[in-house]
PDB file of C-alpha atoms and ligand atoms in Angstrom:
ATOM      1  CA  MET C   9     -40.456 124.262  45.232  1.00  0.00           C
ATOM      2  CA  ILE C  10     -41.587 124.563  48.874  1.00  0.00           C
ATOM      3  CA  SER C  11     -44.596 126.977  49.026  1.00  0.00           C
ATOM      4  CA  HIS C  12     -45.783 128.808  52.143  1.00  0.00           C
ATOM      5  CA  ASP C  13     -48.860 130.796  52.340  1.00  0.00           C
ATOM      6  CA  LYS C  14     -47.109 133.482  54.446  1.00  0.00           C
ATOM      7  CA  GLN C  15     -45.503 135.983  52.111  1.00  0.00           C
ATOM      8  CA  THR C  16     -44.504 138.244  55.128  1.00  0.00           C
ATOM      9  CA  GLY C  17     -42.413 137.719  58.399  1.00  0.00           C
ATOM     10  CA  SER C  18     -39.699 138.572  60.722  1.00  0.00           C
ATOM     11  CA  ILE C  19     -35.925 139.232  59.654  1.00  0.00           C
ATOM     12  CA  GLY C  20     -34.000 136.119  60.755  1.00  0.00           C
ATOM     13  CA  VAL C  21     -30.685 136.544  62.219  1.00  0.00           C
ATOM     14  CA  PHE C  22     -28.766 133.321  62.881  1.00  0.00           C
ATOM     15  CA  ASP C  23     -25.216 132.385  64.425  1.00  0.00           C
ATOM     16  CA  SER C  24     -23.822 129.499  65.902  1.00  0.00           C
ATOM     17  CA  GLY C  25     -24.253 130.788  69.359  1.00  0.00           C
ATOM     18  CA  TYR C  26     -24.072 134.426  71.120  1.00  0.00           C
ATOM     19  CA  GLY C  27     -21.927 136.126  68.741  1.00  0.00           C
ATOM     20  CA  GLY C  28     -24.416 137.059  66.226  1.00  0.00           C
ATOM     21  CA  LEU C  29     -26.291 139.057  68.944  1.00  0.00           C
ATOM     22  CA  THR C  30     -23.613 141.764  68.254  1.00  0.00           C
ATOM     23  CA  ILE C  31     -24.871 142.202  64.892  1.00  0.00           C
ATOM     24  CA  LEU C  32     -28.481 141.949  66.011  1.00  0.00           C
ATOM     25  CA  ARG C  33     -28.196 144.964  68.601  1.00  0.00           C
ATOM     26  CA  GLN C  34     -26.659 147.097  65.977  1.00  0.00           C
ATOM     27  CA  ILE C  35     -29.263 146.183  63.220  1.00  0.00           C
ATOM     28  CA  ARG C  36     -32.081 146.903  65.630  1.00  0.00           C
ATOM     29  CA  GLN C  37     -30.565 150.386  66.397  1.00  0.00           C
ATOM     30  CA  TYR C  38     -30.536 151.232  62.770  1.00  0.00           C
ATOM     31  CA  LEU C  39     -33.882 149.427  61.993  1.00  0.00           C
ATOM     32  CA  PRO C  40     -35.921 149.108  65.217  1.00  0.00           C
ATOM     33  CA  GLN C  41     -39.312 149.077  63.266  1.00  0.00           C
ATOM     34  CA  TYR C  42     -38.830 145.288  62.057  1.00  0.00           C
ATOM     35  CA  ASP C  43     -39.715 142.172  63.808  1.00  0.00           C
ATOM     36  CA  TYR C  44     -36.766 139.730  64.190  1.00  0.00           C
ATOM     37  CA  ILE C  45     -36.263 136.187  65.187  1.00  0.00           C
ATOM     38  CA  TYR C  46     -32.682 135.459  66.371  1.00  0.00           C
ATOM     39  CA  LEU C  47     -31.543 131.771  66.214  1.00  0.00           C
ATOM     40  CA  GLY C  48     -28.421 130.656  68.068  1.00  0.00           C
ATOM     41  CA  ASP C  49     -27.338 127.014  67.396  1.00  0.00           C
ATOM     42  CA  ASN C  50     -25.478 127.019  70.830  1.00  0.00           C
ATOM     43  CA  ALA C  51     -25.857 123.225  71.165  1.00  0.00           C
ATOM     44  CA  ARG C  52     -23.534 122.835  68.239  1.00  0.00           C
ATOM     45  CA  ALA C  53     -21.232 125.888  68.754  1.00  0.00           C
ATOM     46  CA  PRO C  54     -18.344 126.595  67.756  1.00  0.00           C
ATOM     47  CA  TYR C  55     -18.706 126.059  64.054  1.00  0.00           C
ATOM     48  CA  GLY C  56     -15.146 127.367  63.381  1.00  0.00           C
ATOM     49  CA  PRO C  57     -13.178 124.079  63.537  1.00  0.00           C
ATOM     50  CA  ARG C  58     -15.738 122.025  61.720  1.00  0.00           C
ATOM     51  CA  SER C  59     -15.786 120.887  57.950  1.00  0.00           C
ATOM     52  CA  PHE C  60     -17.119 122.754  55.124  1.00  0.00           C
ATOM     53  CA  GLU C  61     -19.908 119.982  55.019  1.00  0.00           C
ATOM     54  CA  VAL C  62     -20.976 120.244  58.392  1.00  0.00           C
ATOM     55  CA  ILE C  63     -21.099 123.880  58.634  1.00  0.00           C
ATOM     56  CA  TYR C  64     -22.965 123.863  55.334  1.00  0.00           C
ATOM     57  CA  ASN C  65     -25.599 121.427  56.730  1.00  0.00           C
ATOM     58  CA  TYR C  66     -25.904 122.975  60.048  1.00  0.00           C
ATOM     59  CA  THR C  67     -26.436 126.341  58.562  1.00  0.00           C
ATOM     60  CA  LEU C  68     -28.993 125.234  55.918  1.00  0.00           C
ATOM     61  CA  GLN C  69     -30.865 123.595  58.663  1.00  0.00           C
ATOM     62  CA  ALA C  70     -31.063 126.930  60.676  1.00  0.00           C
ATOM     63  CA  VAL C  71     -32.193 128.940  57.591  1.00  0.00           C
ATOM     64  CA  GLU C  72     -34.806 126.404  56.794  1.00  0.00           C
ATOM     65  CA  ALA C  73     -36.062 126.516  60.339  1.00  0.00           C
ATOM     66  CA  LEU C  74     -36.241 130.524  60.221  1.00  0.00           C
ATOM     67  CA  PHE C  75     -37.936 130.250  56.758  1.00  0.00           C
ATOM     68  CA  GLU C  76     -40.589 127.689  58.284  1.00  0.00           C
ATOM     69  CA  ARG C  77     -40.952 130.501  60.800  1.00  0.00           C
ATOM     70  CA  GLY C  78     -42.095 132.871  58.169  1.00  0.00           C
ATOM     71  CA  CYS C  79     -38.631 134.892  57.698  1.00  0.00           C
ATOM     72  CA  GLN C  80     -38.360 135.899  53.938  1.00  0.00           C
ATOM     73  CA  LEU C  81     -34.913 137.354  54.757  1.00  0.00           C
ATOM     74  CA  VAL C  82     -32.305 135.690  57.046  1.00  0.00           C
ATOM     75  CA  ILE C  83     -28.866 137.404  57.897  1.00  0.00           C
ATOM     76  CA  LEU C  84     -26.086 134.924  58.585  1.00  0.00           C
ATOM     77  CA  ALA C  85     -24.487 136.870  61.411  1.00  0.00           C
ATOM     78  CA  CYS C  86     -21.858 134.404  61.386  1.00  0.00           C
ATOM     79  CA  ASN C  87     -18.563 134.872  59.315  1.00  0.00           C
ATOM     80  CA  THR C  88     -17.911 131.175  59.488  1.00  0.00           C
ATOM     81  CA  ALA C  89     -21.372 130.173  58.116  1.00  0.00           C
ATOM     82  CA  SER C  90     -21.132 133.132  55.622  1.00  0.00           C
ATOM     83  CA  ALA C  91     -17.692 131.792  54.485  1.00  0.00           C
ATOM     84  CA  LYS C  92     -18.675 128.211  54.009  1.00  0.00           C
ATOM     85  CA  ALA C  93     -22.288 128.029  53.390  1.00  0.00           C
ATOM     86  CA  LEU C  94     -23.620 131.251  51.962  1.00  0.00           C
ATOM     87  CA  ARG C  95     -22.777 130.870  48.483  1.00  0.00           C
ATOM     88  CA  THR C  96     -23.871 127.357  48.201  1.00  0.00           C
ATOM     89  CA  ILE C  97     -27.477 128.123  49.864  1.00  0.00           C
ATOM     90  CA  GLN C  98     -27.765 131.211  47.598  1.00  0.00           C
ATOM     91  CA  GLU C  99     -26.931 129.432  44.376  1.00  0.00           C
ATOM     92  CA  ARG C 100     -28.567 125.981  45.162  1.00  0.00           C
ATOM     93  CA  ASP C 101     -30.918 125.709  47.946  1.00  0.00           C
ATOM     94  CA  LEU C 102     -32.926 129.070  47.696  1.00  0.00           C
ATOM     95  CA  GLN C 103     -34.437 127.540  44.486  1.00  0.00           C
ATOM     96  CA  LYS C 104     -36.638 125.154  46.684  1.00  0.00           C
ATOM     97  CA  TRP C 105     -38.320 128.135  48.312  1.00  0.00           C
ATOM     98  CA  ASN C 106     -40.489 130.735  46.685  1.00  0.00           C
ATOM     99  CA  ASP C 107     -38.695 133.608  45.033  1.00  0.00           C
ATOM    100  CA  GLY C 108     -39.142 135.980  47.918  1.00  0.00           C
ATOM    101  CA  HIS C 109     -36.676 134.241  50.176  1.00  0.00           C
ATOM    102  CA  ARG C 110     -32.963 135.727  50.428  1.00  0.00           C
ATOM    103  CA  VAL C 111     -30.239 135.037  52.577  1.00  0.00           C
ATOM    104  CA  LEU C 112     -27.343 137.502  53.183  1.00  0.00           C
ATOM    105  CA  GLY C 113     -23.952 137.360  55.009  1.00  0.00           C
ATOM    106  CA  VAL C 114     -21.602 139.393  56.854  1.00  0.00           C
ATOM    107  CA  ILE C 115     -18.230 139.342  55.057  1.00  0.00           C
ATOM    108  CA  ARG C 116     -19.107 141.330  52.053  1.00  0.00           C
ATOM    109  CA  PRO C 117     -20.360 144.290  53.930  1.00  0.00           C
ATOM    110  CA  THR C 118     -17.257 144.345  56.090  1.00  0.00           C
ATOM    111  CA  VAL C 119     -14.854 144.195  53.196  1.00  0.00           C
ATOM    112  CA  GLU C 120     -16.711 146.996  51.421  1.00  0.00           C
ATOM    113  CA  ALA C 121     -16.004 149.168  54.400  1.00  0.00           C
ATOM    114  CA  LEU C 122     -12.135 148.392  54.533  1.00  0.00           C
ATOM    115  CA  GLY C 123     -11.579 150.409  51.440  1.00  0.00           C
ATOM    116  CA  SER C 124     -12.003 153.714  53.281  1.00  0.00           C
ATOM    117  CA  ILE C 125     -10.615 152.668  56.713  1.00  0.00           C
ATOM    118  CA  THR C 126      -7.153 151.296  55.966  1.00  0.00           C
ATOM    119  CA  ARG C 127      -4.508 153.973  55.109  1.00  0.00           C
ATOM    120  CA  SER C 128      -1.365 151.639  54.803  1.00  0.00           C
ATOM    121  CA  ARG C 129      -3.434 149.181  52.819  1.00  0.00           C
ATOM    122  CA  HIS C 130      -2.204 146.512  55.136  1.00  0.00           C
ATOM    123  CA  VAL C 131      -4.985 144.815  56.964  1.00  0.00           C
ATOM    124  CA  GLY C 132      -5.135 142.032  59.520  1.00  0.00           C
ATOM    125  CA  LEU C 133      -7.913 139.430  60.040  1.00  0.00           C
ATOM    126  CA  LEU C 134      -8.583 137.774  63.165  1.00  0.00           C
ATOM    127  CA  ALA C 135     -11.142 135.026  62.697  1.00  0.00           C
ATOM    128  CA  THR C 136     -12.076 131.574  63.133  1.00  0.00           C
ATOM    129  CA  PRO C 137      -9.831 128.533  61.607  1.00  0.00           C
ATOM    130  CA  GLY C 138     -12.935 128.003  59.345  1.00  0.00           C
ATOM    131  CA  THR C 139     -13.280 131.622  57.923  1.00  0.00           C
ATOM    132  CA  VAL C 140      -9.261 131.849  57.707  1.00  0.00           C
ATOM    133  CA  ASP C 141      -9.127 128.719  55.707  1.00  0.00           C
ATOM    134  CA  SER C 142     -11.928 129.608  53.304  1.00  0.00           C
ATOM    135  CA  HIS C 143      -9.965 132.452  52.136  1.00  0.00           C
ATOM    136  CA  SER C 144     -13.370 134.414  51.665  1.00  0.00           C
ATOM    137  CA  TYR C 145     -11.890 137.778  52.876  1.00  0.00           C
ATOM    138  CA  GLU C 146      -9.212 137.558  50.435  1.00  0.00           C
ATOM    139  CA  LEU C 147     -11.612 136.651  47.675  1.00  0.00           C
ATOM    140  CA  GLU C 148     -13.921 139.566  48.358  1.00  0.00           C
ATOM    141  CA  LEU C 149     -10.994 141.912  48.699  1.00  0.00           C
ATOM    142  CA  GLN C 150      -9.715 140.861  45.365  1.00  0.00           C
ATOM    143  CA  LYS C 151     -12.916 141.753  43.818  1.00  0.00           C
ATOM    144  CA  LEU C 152     -13.251 145.194  45.552  1.00  0.00           C
ATOM    145  CA  TYR C 153      -9.672 146.585  46.478  1.00  0.00           C
ATOM    146  CA  ASN C 154      -6.802 144.390  45.244  1.00  0.00           C
ATOM    147  CA  ASP C 155      -4.303 146.873  46.495  1.00  0.00           C
ATOM    148  CA  ILE C 156      -5.043 145.812  50.136  1.00  0.00           C
ATOM    149  CA  ARG C 157      -2.796 143.095  51.618  1.00  0.00           C
ATOM    150  CA  LEU C 158      -4.388 140.847  54.150  1.00  0.00           C
ATOM    151  CA  THR C 159      -2.817 138.820  56.764  1.00  0.00           C
ATOM    152  CA  SER C 160      -5.028 136.465  58.461  1.00  0.00           C
ATOM    153  CA  VAL C 161      -4.612 134.657  61.803  1.00  0.00           C
ATOM    154  CA  ALA C 162      -6.972 131.935  63.290  1.00  0.00           C
ATOM    155  CA  CYS C 163      -7.967 132.311  66.793  1.00  0.00           C
ATOM    156  CA  PRO C 164      -9.420 128.936  67.548  1.00  0.00           C
ATOM    157  CA  MET C 165     -10.025 129.494  71.274  1.00  0.00           C
ATOM    158  CA  TRP C 166     -11.642 133.188  71.096  1.00  0.00           C
ATOM    159  CA  VAL C 167     -15.241 131.649  70.354  1.00  0.00           C
ATOM    160  CA  ALA C 168     -15.082 129.094  73.367  1.00  0.00           C
ATOM    161  CA  LEU C 169     -14.059 132.088  75.568  1.00  0.00           C
ATOM    162  CA  VAL C 170     -17.342 133.620  74.701  1.00  0.00           C
ATOM    163  CA  GLU C 171     -19.600 130.701  74.629  1.00  0.00           C
ATOM    164  CA  TYR C 172     -18.101 129.441  78.023  1.00  0.00           C
ATOM    165  CA  GLY C 173     -18.489 132.671  79.602  1.00  0.00           C
ATOM    166  CA  GLU C 174     -14.528 133.039  80.049  1.00  0.00           C
ATOM    167  CA  PHE C 175     -14.630 136.325  78.210  1.00  0.00           C
ATOM    168  CA  ASP C 176     -13.716 138.334  81.161  1.00  0.00           C
ATOM    169  CA  SER C 177     -11.428 135.847  82.820  1.00  0.00           C
ATOM    170  CA  PRO C 178      -7.452 136.393  83.428  1.00  0.00           C
ATOM    171  CA  GLY C 179      -7.077 133.166  81.240  1.00  0.00           C
ATOM    172  CA  ALA C 180      -8.417 134.987  78.289  1.00  0.00           C
ATOM    173  CA  ASP C 181      -5.604 137.545  78.311  1.00  0.00           C
ATOM    174  CA  TYR C 182      -3.086 134.938  77.197  1.00  0.00           C
ATOM    175  CA  PHE C 183      -5.040 133.612  74.072  1.00  0.00           C
ATOM    176  CA  ILE C 184      -6.025 137.342  72.942  1.00  0.00           C
ATOM    177  CA  LYS C 185      -2.457 138.847  73.467  1.00  0.00           C
ATOM    178  CA  LYS C 186      -1.036 135.990  71.511  1.00  0.00           C
ATOM    179  CA  ARG C 187      -3.040 136.330  68.413  1.00  0.00           C
ATOM    180  CA  ILE C 188      -2.734 139.987  68.221  1.00  0.00           C
ATOM    181  CA  GLU C 189       1.033 139.678  68.744  1.00  0.00           C
ATOM    182  CA  THR C 190       1.125 137.207  65.842  1.00  0.00           C
ATOM    183  CA  VAL C 191      -0.778 139.286  63.257  1.00  0.00           C
ATOM    184  CA  LEU C 192       1.320 142.335  63.962  1.00  0.00           C
ATOM    185  CA  ARG C 193       4.539 140.318  63.960  1.00  0.00           C
ATOM    186  CA  LYS C 194       3.629 138.721  60.579  1.00  0.00           C
ATOM    187  CA  ASP C 195       2.908 142.307  58.944  1.00  0.00           C
ATOM    188  CA  PRO C 196       3.971 145.289  61.143  1.00  0.00           C
ATOM    189  CA  ALA C 197       2.347 147.671  58.527  1.00  0.00           C
ATOM    190  CA  VAL C 198      -1.023 146.589  59.570  1.00  0.00           C
ATOM    191  CA  ASP C 199      -3.012 149.596  60.533  1.00  0.00           C
ATOM    192  CA  THR C 200      -6.499 147.996  60.582  1.00  0.00           C
ATOM    193  CA  LEU C 201      -7.322 144.783  62.564  1.00  0.00           C
ATOM    194  CA  VAL C 202     -10.818 143.196  61.296  1.00  0.00           C
ATOM    195  CA  LEU C 203     -12.668 141.348  64.075  1.00  0.00           C
ATOM    196  CA  GLY C 204     -13.849 138.598  61.478  1.00  0.00           C
ATOM    197  CA  CYS C 205     -16.023 136.745  63.876  1.00  0.00           C
ATOM    198  CA  THR C 206     -19.361 138.035  65.560  1.00  0.00           C
ATOM    199  CA  HIS C 207     -18.227 136.578  68.673  1.00  0.00           C
ATOM    200  CA  PHE C 208     -15.097 138.816  68.958  1.00  0.00           C
ATOM    201  CA  PRO C 209     -16.870 142.064  70.024  1.00  0.00           C
ATOM    202  CA  LEU C 210     -17.692 140.343  73.133  1.00  0.00           C
ATOM    203  CA  LEU C 211     -13.848 140.335  74.015  1.00  0.00           C
ATOM    204  CA  MET C 212     -13.496 143.832  73.003  1.00  0.00           C
ATOM    205  CA  GLU C 213     -12.263 145.138  76.259  1.00  0.00           C
ATOM    206  CA  LYS C 214      -9.295 142.687  76.232  1.00  0.00           C
ATOM    207  CA  ILE C 215      -8.704 143.088  72.451  1.00  0.00           C
ATOM    208  CA  THR C 216      -8.320 146.733  72.832  1.00  0.00           C
ATOM    209  CA  LYS C 217      -5.984 146.291  75.565  1.00  0.00           C
ATOM    210  CA  TYR C 218      -3.436 144.546  73.506  1.00  0.00           C
ATOM    211  CA  THR C 219      -3.910 146.453  70.321  1.00  0.00           C
ATOM    212  CA  PRO C 220      -1.343 149.140  69.878  1.00  0.00           C
ATOM    213  CA  ALA C 221      -2.482 152.906  69.481  1.00  0.00           C
ATOM    214  CA  GLY C 222      -2.603 153.599  65.953  1.00  0.00           C
ATOM    215  CA  VAL C 223      -4.196 150.227  64.796  1.00  0.00           C
ATOM    216  CA  ARG C 224      -7.875 150.578  63.980  1.00  0.00           C
ATOM    217  CA  LEU C 225     -10.138 147.789  65.390  1.00  0.00           C
ATOM    218  CA  VAL C 226     -13.098 147.058  62.990  1.00  0.00           C
ATOM    219  CA  SER C 227     -16.036 145.147  64.234  1.00  0.00           C
ATOM    220  CA  GLN C 228     -18.799 144.258  61.819  1.00  0.00           C
ATOM    221  CA  GLY C 229     -22.121 145.174  63.431  1.00  0.00           C
ATOM    222  CA  GLU C 230     -22.459 148.766  62.232  1.00  0.00           C
ATOM    223  CA  TYR C 231     -21.053 147.894  58.653  1.00  0.00           C
ATOM    224  CA  VAL C 232     -23.790 145.038  58.360  1.00  0.00           C
ATOM    225  CA  ALA C 233     -26.545 146.972  59.652  1.00  0.00           C
ATOM    226  CA  ARG C 234     -25.835 149.953  57.282  1.00  0.00           C
ATOM    227  CA  SER C 235     -25.453 147.439  54.569  1.00  0.00           C
ATOM    228  CA  LEU C 236     -28.929 146.176  55.430  1.00  0.00           C
ATOM    229  CA  VAL C 237     -30.530 149.443  55.421  1.00  0.00           C
ATOM    230  CA  ALA C 238     -29.173 150.138  51.998  1.00  0.00           C
ATOM    231  CA  TYR C 239     -30.451 146.681  50.586  1.00  0.00           C
ATOM    232  CA  LEU C 240     -34.112 147.156  52.013  1.00  0.00           C
ATOM    233  CA  GLU C 241     -34.056 150.687  50.497  1.00  0.00           C
ATOM    234  CA  ARG C 242     -32.979 148.904  47.101  1.00  0.00           C
ATOM    235  CA  HIS C 243     -35.385 145.948  47.380  1.00  0.00           C
ATOM    236  CA  GLU C 244     -38.989 147.467  47.617  1.00  0.00           C
ATOM    237  CA  ALA C 245     -40.486 143.758  47.614  1.00  0.00           C
ATOM    238  CA  MET C 246     -38.267 142.657  50.460  1.00  0.00           C
ATOM    239  CA  ARG C 247     -39.019 145.802  52.397  1.00  0.00           C
ATOM    240  CA  THR C 248     -42.753 145.127  52.386  1.00  0.00           C
ATOM    241  CA  ALA C 249     -42.217 141.432  53.102  1.00  0.00           C
ATOM    242  CA  CYS C 250     -40.682 142.307  56.414  1.00  0.00           C
ATOM    243  CA  THR C 251     -43.127 142.826  59.126  1.00  0.00           C
ATOM    244  CA  THR C 252     -42.922 145.906  61.262  1.00  0.00           C
ATOM    245  CA  GLY C 253     -44.002 145.283  64.702  1.00  0.00           C
ATOM    246  CA  GLY C 254     -40.720 146.085  66.639  1.00  0.00           C
ATOM    247  CA  THR C 255     -40.539 142.592  68.176  1.00  0.00           C
ATOM    248  CA  CYS C 256     -37.869 140.101  68.734  1.00  0.00           C
ATOM    249  CA  GLN C 257     -38.140 136.614  69.523  1.00  0.00           C
ATOM    250  CA  TYR C 258     -35.044 134.467  70.585  1.00  0.00           C
ATOM    251  CA  LEU C 259     -34.512 130.695  69.636  1.00  0.00           C
ATOM    252  CA  THR C 260     -31.720 128.421  70.842  1.00  0.00           C
ATOM    253  CA  THR C 261     -30.807 124.738  70.465  1.00  0.00           C
ATOM    254  CA  GLU C 262     -29.449 124.731  73.782  1.00  0.00           C
ATOM    255  CA  ASN C 263     -31.015 125.515  77.126  1.00  0.00           C
ATOM    256  CA  ALA C 264     -33.465 128.457  77.069  1.00  0.00           C
ATOM    257  CA  ASP C 265     -32.642 129.823  80.729  1.00  0.00           C
ATOM    258  CA  THR C 266     -28.972 129.620  79.952  1.00  0.00           C
ATOM    259  CA  PHE C 267     -29.334 131.458  76.747  1.00  0.00           C
ATOM    260  CA  ALA C 268     -31.517 134.026  78.469  1.00  0.00           C
ATOM    261  CA  ARG C 269     -28.976 134.775  81.100  1.00  0.00           C
ATOM    262  CA  THR C 270     -26.040 134.957  78.934  1.00  0.00           C
ATOM    263  CA  ALA C 271     -27.852 137.046  76.015  1.00  0.00           C
ATOM    264  CA  THR C 272     -28.927 139.549  78.765  1.00  0.00           C
ATOM    265  CA  ILE C 273     -25.252 140.117  79.555  1.00  0.00           C
ATOM    266  CA  PHE C 274     -24.337 140.559  75.726  1.00  0.00           C
ATOM    267  CA  LEU C 275     -27.333 142.746  74.877  1.00  0.00           C
ATOM    268  CA  HIS C 276     -27.225 145.011  77.977  1.00  0.00           C
ATOM    269  CA  LYS C 277     -31.025 144.326  78.429  1.00  0.00           C
ATOM    270  CA  SER C 278     -33.046 141.457  79.885  1.00  0.00           C
ATOM    271  CA  ILE C 279     -34.441 138.823  77.318  1.00  0.00           C
ATOM    272  CA  ARG C 280     -37.420 137.230  78.872  1.00  0.00           C
ATOM    273  CA  LYS C 281     -38.885 134.695  76.333  1.00  0.00           C
ATOM    274  CA  VAL C 282     -36.486 132.181  74.849  1.00  0.00           C
ATOM    275  CA  GLU C 283     -37.625 129.055  72.992  1.00  0.00           C
ATOM    276  CA  LYS C 284     -35.570 126.137  72.741  1.00  0.00           C
ATOM    277  CA  ILE C 285     -35.808 124.237  69.298  1.00  0.00           C
ATOM    278  CA  GLU C 286     -34.397 121.186  67.677  1.00  0.00           C
ATOM    279  CA  LEU C 287     -32.681 121.556  64.191  1.00  0.00           C
TER     280      LEU C 287
HETATM  281  N1  DGL M  26     -19.710 134.023  65.333  1.00  0.00           N
HETATM  282  C1  DGL M  26     -19.202 133.108  64.580  1.00  0.00           C
HETATM  283  C2  DGL M  26     -18.406 133.788  63.411  1.00  0.00           C
HETATM  284  O1  DGL M  26     -18.568 134.966  63.196  1.00  0.00           O
HETATM  285  C3  DGL M  26     -18.427 132.072  65.217  1.00  0.00           C
HETATM  286  C4  DGL M  26     -18.244 130.720  64.715  1.00  0.00           C
HETATM  287  C5  DGL M  26     -18.056 129.724  65.457  1.00  0.00           C
HETATM  288  O2  DGL M  26     -19.005 129.184  66.033  1.00  0.00           O
HETATM  289  O3  DGL M  26     -17.078 129.290  65.578  1.00  0.00           O
HETATM  290  O4  DGL M  26     -17.413 133.204  62.827  1.00  0.00           O
END
């Protein structure tokens, strides 16, 4: 067991890049009192097309970096990491740390919310190839609502559009329209489209443009934030292990200035202090 003196710390929020900022923003709206450390592995994003083994290793390195900085609780604000690494980390790697450390993902809270959202019980999933191939959404749905039929479509270009600042460009329209049309052609009864990648809310304007009226778009931030509120209410020890200075620190594995500039656009507020780290 790796023992650390610190038994309290910030809440860690991890994503392969900028996408997790959409989750962080919502979490901080619901739980502004806590301290946070956001880590974006921008140097190695996107994770979506990578193998299970690579995603697991990268995610574990990120989680350990956050634990080493005092975090007791880490949210994988990334569907790809939640799909491919969360279970193994929870079952195998957490034992190395003291009992207080926990890692949570974003897929379960999203699936939980779907039961009361879809009326037709036909749901479409837009996600990275990694998340689609993992069948994690289907597995969670089988456990909770086996009357919901899921049609999944991988959107390999979408994360790159965000990471490379092309989210607003005319070229983005082609890729976004194409994938939305594909899912609705595969199952015309879909009344709910899940944006199963935390990068996708950053493309919301164009996604909305190509989504027919009557089809509801589900982005995850609000559901993940509400689920965290409930989790902390249920787990007093974790609640007291999370420090409450209301601060947020930003870490990236790429250039700190680039991160600060781009994150400012996504968070609608300026980020001053960003630290570049190696994983
Ligand atoms: N934000 C990540 C997700 O939710 C993007 C993964 C990637 O880097 O491809 O899946």
